[in-house]
Short mmCIF file of C-alpha atoms in Angstrom, two decimals:
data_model
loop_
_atom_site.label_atom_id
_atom_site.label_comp_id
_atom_site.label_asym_id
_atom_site.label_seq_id
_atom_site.Cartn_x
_atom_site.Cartn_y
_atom_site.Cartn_z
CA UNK A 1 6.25 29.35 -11.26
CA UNK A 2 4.49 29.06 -8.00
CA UNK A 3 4.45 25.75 -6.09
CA UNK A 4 0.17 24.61 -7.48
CA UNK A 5 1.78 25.39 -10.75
CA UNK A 6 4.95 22.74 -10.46
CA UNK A 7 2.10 20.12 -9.04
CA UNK A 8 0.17 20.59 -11.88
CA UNK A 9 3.65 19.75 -13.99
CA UNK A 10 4.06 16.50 -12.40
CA UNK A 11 0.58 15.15 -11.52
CA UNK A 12 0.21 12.71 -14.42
CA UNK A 13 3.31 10.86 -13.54
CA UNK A 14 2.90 10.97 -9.34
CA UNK A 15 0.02 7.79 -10.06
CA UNK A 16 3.55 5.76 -10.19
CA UNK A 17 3.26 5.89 -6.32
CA UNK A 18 0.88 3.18 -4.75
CA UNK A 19 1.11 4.14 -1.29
CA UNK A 20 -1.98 4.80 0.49
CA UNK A 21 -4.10 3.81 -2.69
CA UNK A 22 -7.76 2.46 -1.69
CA UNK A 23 -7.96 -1.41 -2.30
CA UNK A 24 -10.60 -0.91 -5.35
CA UNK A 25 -11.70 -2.97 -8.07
CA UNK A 26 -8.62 -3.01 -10.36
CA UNK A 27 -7.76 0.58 -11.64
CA UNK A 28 -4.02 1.13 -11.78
CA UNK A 29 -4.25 5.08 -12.14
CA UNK A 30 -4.47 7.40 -9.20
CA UNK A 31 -7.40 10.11 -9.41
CA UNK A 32 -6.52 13.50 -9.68
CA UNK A 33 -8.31 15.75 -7.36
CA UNK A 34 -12.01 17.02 -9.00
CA UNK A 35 -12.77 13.67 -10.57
CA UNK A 36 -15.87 11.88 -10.00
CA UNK A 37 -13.52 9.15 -7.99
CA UNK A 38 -12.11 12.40 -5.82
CA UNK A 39 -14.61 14.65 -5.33
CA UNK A 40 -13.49 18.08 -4.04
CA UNK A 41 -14.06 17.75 -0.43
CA UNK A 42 -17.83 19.83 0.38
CA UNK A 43 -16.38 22.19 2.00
CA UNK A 44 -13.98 23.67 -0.14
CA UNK A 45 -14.63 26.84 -1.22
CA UNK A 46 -15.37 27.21 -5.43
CA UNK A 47 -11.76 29.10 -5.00
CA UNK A 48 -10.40 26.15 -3.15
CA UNK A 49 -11.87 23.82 -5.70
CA UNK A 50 -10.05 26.04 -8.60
CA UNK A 51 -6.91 25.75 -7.01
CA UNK A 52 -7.64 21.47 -6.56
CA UNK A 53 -8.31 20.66 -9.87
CA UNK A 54 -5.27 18.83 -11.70
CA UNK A 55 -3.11 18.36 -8.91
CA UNK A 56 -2.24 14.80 -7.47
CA UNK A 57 -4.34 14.75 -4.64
CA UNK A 58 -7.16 11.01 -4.55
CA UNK A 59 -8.78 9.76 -2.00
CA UNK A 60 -6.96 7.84 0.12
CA UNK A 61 -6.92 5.35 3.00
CA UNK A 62 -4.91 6.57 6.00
CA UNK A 63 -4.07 4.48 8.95
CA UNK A 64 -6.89 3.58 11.16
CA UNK A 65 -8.96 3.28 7.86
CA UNK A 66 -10.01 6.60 7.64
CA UNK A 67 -10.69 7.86 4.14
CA UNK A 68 -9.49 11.23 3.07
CA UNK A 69 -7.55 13.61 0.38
CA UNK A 70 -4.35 13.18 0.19
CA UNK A 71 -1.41 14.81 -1.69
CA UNK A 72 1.49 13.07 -3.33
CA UNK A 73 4.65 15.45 -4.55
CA UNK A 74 7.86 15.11 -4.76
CA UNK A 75 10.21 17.57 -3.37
CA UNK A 76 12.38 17.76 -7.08
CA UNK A 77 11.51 15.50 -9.68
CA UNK A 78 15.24 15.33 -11.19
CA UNK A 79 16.51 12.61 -10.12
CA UNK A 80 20.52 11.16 -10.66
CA UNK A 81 19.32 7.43 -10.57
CA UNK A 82 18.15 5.49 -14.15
CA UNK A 83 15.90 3.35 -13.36
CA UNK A 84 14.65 1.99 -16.12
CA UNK A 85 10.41 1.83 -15.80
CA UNK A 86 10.54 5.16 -14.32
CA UNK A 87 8.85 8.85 -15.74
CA UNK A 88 11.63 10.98 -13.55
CA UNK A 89 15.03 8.72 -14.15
CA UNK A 90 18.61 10.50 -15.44
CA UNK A 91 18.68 11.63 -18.83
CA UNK A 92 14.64 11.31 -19.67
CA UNK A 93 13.87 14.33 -21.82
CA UNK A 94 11.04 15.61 -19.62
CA UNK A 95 10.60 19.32 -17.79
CA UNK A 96 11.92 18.77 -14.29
CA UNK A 97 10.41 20.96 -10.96
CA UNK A 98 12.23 21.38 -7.76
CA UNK A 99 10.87 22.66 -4.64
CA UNK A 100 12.77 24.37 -1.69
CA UNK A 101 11.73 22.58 1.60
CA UNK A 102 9.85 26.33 3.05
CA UNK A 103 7.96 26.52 -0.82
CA UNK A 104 6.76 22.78 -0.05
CA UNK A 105 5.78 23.29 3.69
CA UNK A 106 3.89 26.91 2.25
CA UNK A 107 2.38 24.91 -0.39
CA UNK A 108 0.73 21.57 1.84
CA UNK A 109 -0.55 24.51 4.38
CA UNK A 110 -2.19 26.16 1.23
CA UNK A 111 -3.54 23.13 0.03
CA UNK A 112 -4.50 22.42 3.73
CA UNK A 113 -6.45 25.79 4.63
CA UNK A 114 -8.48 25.74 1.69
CA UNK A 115 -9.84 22.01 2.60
CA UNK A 116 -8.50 20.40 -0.33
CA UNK A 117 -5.89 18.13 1.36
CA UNK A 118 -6.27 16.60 4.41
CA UNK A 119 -2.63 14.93 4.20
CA UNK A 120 0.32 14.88 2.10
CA UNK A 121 2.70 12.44 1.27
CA UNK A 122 6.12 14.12 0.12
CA UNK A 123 8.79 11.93 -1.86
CA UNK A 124 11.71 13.08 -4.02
CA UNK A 125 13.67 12.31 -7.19
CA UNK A 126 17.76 11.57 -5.68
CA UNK A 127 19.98 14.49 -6.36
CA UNK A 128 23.01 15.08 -4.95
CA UNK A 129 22.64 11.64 -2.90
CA UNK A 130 20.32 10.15 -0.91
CA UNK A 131 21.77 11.80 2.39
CA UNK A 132 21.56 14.71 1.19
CA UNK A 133 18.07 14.28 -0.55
CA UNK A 134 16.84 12.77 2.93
CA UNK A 135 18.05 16.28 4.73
CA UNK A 136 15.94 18.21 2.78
CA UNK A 137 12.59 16.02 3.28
CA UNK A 138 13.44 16.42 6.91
CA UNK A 139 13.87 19.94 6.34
CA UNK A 140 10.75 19.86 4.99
CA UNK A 141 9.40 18.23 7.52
CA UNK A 142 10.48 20.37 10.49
CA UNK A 143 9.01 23.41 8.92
CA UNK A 144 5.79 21.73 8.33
CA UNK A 145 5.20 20.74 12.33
CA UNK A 146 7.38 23.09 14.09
CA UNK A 147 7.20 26.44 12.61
CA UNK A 148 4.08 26.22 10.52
CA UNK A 149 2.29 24.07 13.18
CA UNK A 150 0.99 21.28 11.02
CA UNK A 151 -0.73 18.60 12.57
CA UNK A 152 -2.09 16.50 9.92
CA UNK A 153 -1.11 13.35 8.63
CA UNK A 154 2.30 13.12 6.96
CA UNK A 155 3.78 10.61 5.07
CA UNK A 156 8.27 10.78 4.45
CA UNK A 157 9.95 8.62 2.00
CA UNK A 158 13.45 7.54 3.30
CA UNK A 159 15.91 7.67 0.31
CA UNK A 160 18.33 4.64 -0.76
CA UNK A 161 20.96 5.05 1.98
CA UNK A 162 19.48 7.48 4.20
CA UNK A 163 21.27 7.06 7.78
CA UNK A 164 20.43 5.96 10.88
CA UNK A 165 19.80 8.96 12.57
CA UNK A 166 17.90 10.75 9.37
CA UNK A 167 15.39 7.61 9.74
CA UNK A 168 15.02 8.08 13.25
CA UNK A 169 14.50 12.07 12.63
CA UNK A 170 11.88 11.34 9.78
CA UNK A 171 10.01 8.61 12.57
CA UNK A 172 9.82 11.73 14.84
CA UNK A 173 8.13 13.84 12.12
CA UNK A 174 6.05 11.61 10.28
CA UNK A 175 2.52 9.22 10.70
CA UNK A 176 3.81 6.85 7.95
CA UNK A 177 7.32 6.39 6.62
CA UNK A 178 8.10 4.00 3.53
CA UNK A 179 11.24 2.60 1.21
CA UNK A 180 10.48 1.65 -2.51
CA UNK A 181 12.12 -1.94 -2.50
CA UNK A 182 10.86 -1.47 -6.37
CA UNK A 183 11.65 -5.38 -6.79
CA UNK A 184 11.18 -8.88 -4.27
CA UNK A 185 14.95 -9.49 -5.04
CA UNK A 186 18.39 -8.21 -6.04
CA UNK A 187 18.56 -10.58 -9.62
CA UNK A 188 15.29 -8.74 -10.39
CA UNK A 189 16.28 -5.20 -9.22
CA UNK A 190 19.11 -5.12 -11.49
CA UNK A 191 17.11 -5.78 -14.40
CA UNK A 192 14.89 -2.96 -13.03
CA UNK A 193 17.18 -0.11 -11.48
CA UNK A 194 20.93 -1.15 -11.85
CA UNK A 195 22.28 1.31 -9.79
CA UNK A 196 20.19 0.42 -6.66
CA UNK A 197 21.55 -1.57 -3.95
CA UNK A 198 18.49 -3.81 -2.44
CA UNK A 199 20.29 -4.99 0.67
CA UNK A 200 21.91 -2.08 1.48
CA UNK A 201 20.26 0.74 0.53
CA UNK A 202 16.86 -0.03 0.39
CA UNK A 203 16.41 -3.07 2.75
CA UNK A 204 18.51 -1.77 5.25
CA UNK A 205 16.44 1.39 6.20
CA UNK A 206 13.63 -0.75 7.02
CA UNK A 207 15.34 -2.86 9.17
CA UNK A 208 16.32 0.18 11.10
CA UNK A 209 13.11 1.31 11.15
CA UNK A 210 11.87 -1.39 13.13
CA UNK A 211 14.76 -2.01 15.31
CA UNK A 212 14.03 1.71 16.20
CA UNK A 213 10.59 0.78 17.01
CA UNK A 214 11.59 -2.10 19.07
CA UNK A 215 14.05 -0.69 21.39
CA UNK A 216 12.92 3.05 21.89
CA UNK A 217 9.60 4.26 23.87
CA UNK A 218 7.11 5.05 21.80
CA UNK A 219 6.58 8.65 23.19
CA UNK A 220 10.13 9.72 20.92
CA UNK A 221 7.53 9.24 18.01
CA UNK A 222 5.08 11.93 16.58
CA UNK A 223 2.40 12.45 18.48
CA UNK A 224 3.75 9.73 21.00
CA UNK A 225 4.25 7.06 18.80
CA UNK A 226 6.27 5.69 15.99
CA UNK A 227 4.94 5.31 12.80
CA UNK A 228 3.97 2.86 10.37
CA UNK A 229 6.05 1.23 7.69
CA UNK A 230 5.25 0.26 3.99
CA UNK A 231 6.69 -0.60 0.72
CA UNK A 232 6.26 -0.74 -2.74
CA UNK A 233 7.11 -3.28 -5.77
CA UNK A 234 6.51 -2.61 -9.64
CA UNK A 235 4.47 -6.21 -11.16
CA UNK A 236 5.33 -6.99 -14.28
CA UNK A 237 8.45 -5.58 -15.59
CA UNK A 238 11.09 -7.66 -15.24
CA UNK A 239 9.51 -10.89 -15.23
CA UNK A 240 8.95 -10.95 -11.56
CA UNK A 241 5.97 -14.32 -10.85
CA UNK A 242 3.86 -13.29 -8.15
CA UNK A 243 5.86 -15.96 -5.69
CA UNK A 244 9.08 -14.13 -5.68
CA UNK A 245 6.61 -11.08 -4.94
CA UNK A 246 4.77 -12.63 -2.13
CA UNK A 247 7.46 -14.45 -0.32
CA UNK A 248 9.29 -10.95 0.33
CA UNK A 249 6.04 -9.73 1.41
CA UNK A 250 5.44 -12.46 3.66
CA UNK A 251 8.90 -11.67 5.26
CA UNK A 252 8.39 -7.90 5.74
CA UNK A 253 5.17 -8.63 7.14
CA UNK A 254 6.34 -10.90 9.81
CA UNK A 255 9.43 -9.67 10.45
CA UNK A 256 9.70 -6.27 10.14
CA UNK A 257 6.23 -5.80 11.12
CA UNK A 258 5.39 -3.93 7.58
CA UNK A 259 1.71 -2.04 7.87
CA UNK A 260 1.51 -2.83 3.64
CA UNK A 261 2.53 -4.03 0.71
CA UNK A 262 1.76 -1.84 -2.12
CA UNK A 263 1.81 -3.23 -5.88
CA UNK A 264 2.28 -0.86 -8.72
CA UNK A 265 1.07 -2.31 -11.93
CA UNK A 266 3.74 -1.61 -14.23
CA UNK A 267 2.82 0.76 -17.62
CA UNK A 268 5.40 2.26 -20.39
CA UNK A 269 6.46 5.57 -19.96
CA UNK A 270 7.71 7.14 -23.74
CA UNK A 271 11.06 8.34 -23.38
CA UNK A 272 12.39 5.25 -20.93
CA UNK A 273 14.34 2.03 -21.69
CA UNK A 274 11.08 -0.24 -21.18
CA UNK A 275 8.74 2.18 -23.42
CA UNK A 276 8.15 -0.60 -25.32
CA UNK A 277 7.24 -3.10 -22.79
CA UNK A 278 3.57 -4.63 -22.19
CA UNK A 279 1.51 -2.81 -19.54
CA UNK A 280 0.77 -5.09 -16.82
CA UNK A 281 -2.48 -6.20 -16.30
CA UNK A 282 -4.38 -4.81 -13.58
CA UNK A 283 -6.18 -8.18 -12.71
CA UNK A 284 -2.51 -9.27 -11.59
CA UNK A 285 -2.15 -6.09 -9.01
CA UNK A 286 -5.53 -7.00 -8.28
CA UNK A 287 -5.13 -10.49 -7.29
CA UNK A 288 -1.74 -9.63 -5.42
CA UNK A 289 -3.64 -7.30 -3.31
CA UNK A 290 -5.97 -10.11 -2.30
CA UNK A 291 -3.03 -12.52 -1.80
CA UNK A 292 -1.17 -9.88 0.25
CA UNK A 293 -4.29 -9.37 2.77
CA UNK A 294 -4.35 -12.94 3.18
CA UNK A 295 -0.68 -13.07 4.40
CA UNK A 296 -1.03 -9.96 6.53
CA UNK A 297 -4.25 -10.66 8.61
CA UNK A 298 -5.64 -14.11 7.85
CA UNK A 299 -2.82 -16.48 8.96
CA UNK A 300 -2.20 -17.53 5.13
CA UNK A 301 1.43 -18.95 4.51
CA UNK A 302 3.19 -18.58 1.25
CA UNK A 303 3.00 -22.33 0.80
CA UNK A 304 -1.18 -21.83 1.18
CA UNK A 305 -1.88 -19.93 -2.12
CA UNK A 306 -2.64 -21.44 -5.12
CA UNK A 307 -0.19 -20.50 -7.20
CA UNK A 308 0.00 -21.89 -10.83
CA UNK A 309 3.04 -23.61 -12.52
CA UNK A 310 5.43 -20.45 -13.22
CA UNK A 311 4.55 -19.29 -9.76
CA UNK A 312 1.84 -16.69 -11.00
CA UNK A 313 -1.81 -16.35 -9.55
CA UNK A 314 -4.84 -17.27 -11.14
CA UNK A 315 -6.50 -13.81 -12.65
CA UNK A 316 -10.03 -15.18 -12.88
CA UNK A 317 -10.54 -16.04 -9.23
CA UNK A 318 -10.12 -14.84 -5.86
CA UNK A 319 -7.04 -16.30 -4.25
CA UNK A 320 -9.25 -16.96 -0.87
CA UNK A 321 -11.66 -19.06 -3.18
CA UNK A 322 -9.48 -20.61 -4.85
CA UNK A 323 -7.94 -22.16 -2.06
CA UNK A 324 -11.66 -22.67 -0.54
CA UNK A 325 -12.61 -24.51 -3.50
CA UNK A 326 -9.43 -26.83 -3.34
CA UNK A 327 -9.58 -27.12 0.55
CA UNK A 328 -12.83 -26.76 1.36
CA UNK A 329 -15.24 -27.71 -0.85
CA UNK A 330 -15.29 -31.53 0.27
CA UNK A 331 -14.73 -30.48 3.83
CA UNK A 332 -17.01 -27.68 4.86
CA UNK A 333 -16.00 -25.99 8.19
CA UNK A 334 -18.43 -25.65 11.36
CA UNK A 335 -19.38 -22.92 12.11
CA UNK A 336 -20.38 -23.60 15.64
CA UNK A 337 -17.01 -25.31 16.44
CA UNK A 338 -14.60 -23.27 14.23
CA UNK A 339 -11.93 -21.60 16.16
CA UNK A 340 -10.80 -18.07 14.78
CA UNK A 341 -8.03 -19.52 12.13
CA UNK A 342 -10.64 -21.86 10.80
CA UNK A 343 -12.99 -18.92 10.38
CA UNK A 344 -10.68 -16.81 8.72
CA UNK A 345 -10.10 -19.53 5.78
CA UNK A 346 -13.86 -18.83 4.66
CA UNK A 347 -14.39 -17.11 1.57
CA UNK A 348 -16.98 -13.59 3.02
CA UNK A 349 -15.36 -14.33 6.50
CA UNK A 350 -12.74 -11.79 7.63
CA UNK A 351 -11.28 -10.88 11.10
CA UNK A 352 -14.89 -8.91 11.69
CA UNK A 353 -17.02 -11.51 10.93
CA UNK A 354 -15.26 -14.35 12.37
CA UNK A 355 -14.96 -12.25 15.91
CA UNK A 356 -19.09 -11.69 15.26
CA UNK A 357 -18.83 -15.68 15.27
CA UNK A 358 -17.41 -16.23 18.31
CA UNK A 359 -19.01 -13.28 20.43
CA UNK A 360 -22.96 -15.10 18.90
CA UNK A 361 -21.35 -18.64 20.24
CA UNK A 362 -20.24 -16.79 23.82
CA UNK A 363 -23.64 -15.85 24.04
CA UNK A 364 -25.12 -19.22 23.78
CA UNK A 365 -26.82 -18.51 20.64
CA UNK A 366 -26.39 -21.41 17.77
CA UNK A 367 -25.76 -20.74 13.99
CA UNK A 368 -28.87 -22.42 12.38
CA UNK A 369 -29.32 -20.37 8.64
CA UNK A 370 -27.50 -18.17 6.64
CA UNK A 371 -30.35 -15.71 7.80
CA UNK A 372 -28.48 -15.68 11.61
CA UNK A 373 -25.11 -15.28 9.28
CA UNK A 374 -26.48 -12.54 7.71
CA UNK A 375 -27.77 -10.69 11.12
CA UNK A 376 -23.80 -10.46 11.87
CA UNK A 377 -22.81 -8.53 8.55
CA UNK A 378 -21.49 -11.39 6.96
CA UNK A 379 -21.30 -11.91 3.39
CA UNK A 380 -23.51 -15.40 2.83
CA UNK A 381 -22.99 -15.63 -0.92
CA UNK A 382 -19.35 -16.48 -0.66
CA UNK A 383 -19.23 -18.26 2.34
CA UNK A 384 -22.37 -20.62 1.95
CA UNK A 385 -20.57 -23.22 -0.30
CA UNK A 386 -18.12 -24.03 2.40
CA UNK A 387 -19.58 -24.00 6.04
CA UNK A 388 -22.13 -26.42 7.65
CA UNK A 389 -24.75 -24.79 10.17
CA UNK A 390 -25.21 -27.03 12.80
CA UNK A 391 -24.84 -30.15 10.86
CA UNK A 392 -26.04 -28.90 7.47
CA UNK A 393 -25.13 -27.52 4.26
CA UNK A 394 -27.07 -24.41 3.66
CA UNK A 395 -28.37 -23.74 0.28
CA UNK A 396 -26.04 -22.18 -2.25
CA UNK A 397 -27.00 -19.94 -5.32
CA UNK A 398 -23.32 -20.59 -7.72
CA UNK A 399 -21.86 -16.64 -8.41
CA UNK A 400 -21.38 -15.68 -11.94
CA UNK A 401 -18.07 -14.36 -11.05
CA UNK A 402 -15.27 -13.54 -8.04
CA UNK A 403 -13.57 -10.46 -7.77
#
C-alpha cells in the first residue's frame, strides 16, 4: 500500500482535527479535496486531480490569512491511548496505517509537486510513548526541510509529554505547532481521555512553548522566527458549558499568547465508548467561535459575554449582539468620539473598521450617514442600531436573523 492509498484509509476520520479550519457558517465536517467546498487547485494537472480526490486535504486558513490546500495525516493512526470520543483510540476495531517518517516526507512532496497541497499538517496516533512518537514527527520533519528541501508551510503536533528540547526542535522545523488540550479542565478530561494528564502532559508543552519564544531570538525559529501556537477542545461530550470552555481560552490567549482556539463539535464514532452519545450541535461550535474572536482581538473579558444560567451561550444570536443589545441599545456609542475599545464593542465593527474610524476622524472628516460608514467597508446593517452620527440615530431596517 503506497502512502495516497493509507490517506485515502483515514480521510473520513482526519475531520476530527479543527486546526486551521476556515471560520464558516456552521459545518462541523472538513472537505475532502475535489469537493465543491475544495476545489482542486486550477492548476493541477487532471493526473494531479486523480491523485487529490478522497484524501484529507480542505481549504484552509494559514497564518497571515492566506487561504490555501492543506493536508492533515497522521504519521500512524494506532494509537496506545483510549480516549473515549475518539475514531483511532486502543482497542477500536478499525484498519490502522502507519507511515515511516521518509514515506511521509515522499508523500507531502508528491502531493506538493502536483499542486494539490500547498501545506500539510502532520499529527500522530501515540505508540510507543509520546517521546518516542514526537522523535519520529521530528524525523519527519527534518527530512521534509533539510534533505527534500521543503519550504512550505508545516504544521507539528507536540505529543502528551514531549520534552523540552523535542518542542524546541519541532519550533525550529515548523510554521505552526499545537497541543490537543481535548478538554478546559482536568474534572472534564477524565471523563473524556482518562489516561491523559492535562497539567502535565498537555498544558505543560505549551507553556514551554512560549517561554521558548520569550527568552530565545527569534532567528533560532524557521525561517527566522518562531512559530505560532494553537489548541483544540471537543464541545459537547462531557458536559463541558461553554464558560469552563472560554475561561481556559481566555487564559491561553493572554498568557501564553495562543494564535487560536479551535472547537471541535463533538459526533459519535461506532465502535467507541460514547457511540451512543448526542452529536453536538454545530450552532454551539459556531457561537464559541464568535465568543473566542471576541476574547482574542476585541478586548472582551470572560465576565462580558452573555452567558445563560448553566453557563452556555445563546445559539440564536451572535454573542457580539447580544451583548450590544443588553449594553448598547439604550446607550448608542459616538462614533465621532469613540476611542478604539468603544469601537470594537459595535456589532459590523472589527479591528479594520474601527482603525478606518479613526484614520476618517485624523483627517478632519465627520461621520454624518451610514452612507460615509459604508464608504469605509463597514457593515451598516449591524452596526446602525447602536451608534449615533454626529448626534443622531441613523435609520435602522430590524435583520431577520444573526449569524
Amino acid at each position: 500500500m503506497d502512502g495516497i492509498q493509507k490517506l485515502a484509509l483515514i480521510a473520513d476520520d482526519m475531520g476530527l482535527e479543527a486546526d486551521e479550519t476556515l471560520p464558516v457558517a456552521p459545518d462541523d465536517r472538513m472537505t475532502l479535496a475535489g469537493t465543491v467546498e475544495c476545489p482542486i487547485p486550477s492548476g493541477s494537472s487532471s493526473a494531479g486531480s486523480s491523485l487529490a480526490a478522497g484524501l484529507p486535504i480542505h481549504m484552509a486558513a494559514l497564518p497571515g490569512g492566506k487561504r490555501a490546500p492543506l493536508l492533515k495525516s497522521l504519521l500512524t493512526s494506532a494509537c496506545e491511548r483510549n480516549c473515549y470520543y475518539c475514531p483511532f483510540r486502543a482497542g477500536r476495531d478499525t484498519r490502522r496505517v502507519t507511515f515511516k517518517p521518509d514515506e511521509m516526507a515522499q508523500t507531502v512532496i508528491r502531493l506538493t509537486q502536483a499542486n494539490v497541497i500547498q501545506g500539510a499538517f502532520i499529527s500522530s496516533g501515540i505508540a510507543g510513548g509520546g517521546v518516542r512518537t514526537q522523535d519520529r514527527l521530528i524525523d519527519t520533519a527534518e527530512i521534509l526541510r533539510h534533505k527534500l528541501h521543503y519550504r512550505g508551510y508545516l504544521h507539528l503536533k507536540l505529543m502528551p509529554g514531549a520534552e523540552a528540547a523535542q518542542i524546541e526542535r519541532a519550533m525550529q522545523l515548523a510554521d505552526r505547532v499545537s497541543v490537543n488540550l481535548e478538554a478546559p479542565n482536568t474534572r472534564r478530561l477524565q471523563l473524556l481521555a482518562p489516561q491523559k494528564d492535562l497539567l502535565d502532559e498537555l498544558l505543560q508543552p505549551l507553556r514551554v512553548v512560549e517561554q521558548i519564544r520569550k527568552t530565545q531570538p527569534e532567528w533560532r525559529g524557521w525561517n527566522g522566527r518562531w512559530p505560532s501556537m494553537t489548541t483544540q477542545f471537543v464541545v459537547g461530550a462531557v458536559g463541558e458549558s461553554d464558560l469552563e470552555l472560554l475561561q481556559t481560552a481566555a487564559y491561553l490567549y493572554r498568557k501564553l499568547r495562543l494564535a487560536r482556539t479551535y472547537f471541535s463539535g463533538f459526533s459519535p464514532v461506532r465502535g467507541t465508548p460514547f457511540e451512543e452519545k448526542t452529536r453536538t450541535n454545530p450552532w454551539r461550535q459556531h457561537r464559541l467561535y464568535q465568543a473566542s474572536f471576541l476574547l482574542r482581538d476585541y478586548g472582551f473579558e470572560v465576565e462580558d459575554l452573555p452567558f445563560q444560567g448553566a453557563g452556555d451561550l445563546p445559539l440564536e444570536q451572535d454573542p457580539k449582539q447580544a451583548w450590544a443589545r443588553q449594553n448598547l441599545s439604550q446607550a448608542p456609542v459616538e462614533l465621532n468620539r469613540a476611542e478604539r475599545h468603544e469601537l470594537l464593542r459595535i456589532p459590523g465593527i472589527g479591528p479594520k473598521a474601527a482603525q478606518a474610524i479613526l484614520n476618517a476622524r485624523v483627517r478632519g472628516g465627520r461621520l454624518r450617514t451610514l452612507e460615509d460608514l459604508k464608504a469605509l467597508g463597514i457593515y451598516t446593517g449591524r452596526a446602525a442600531p447602536f451608534i449615533l452620527l454626529d448626534g443622531r440615530r441613523p435609520p435602522v431596517q430590524p435583520e431577520l436573523f444573526s449569524i
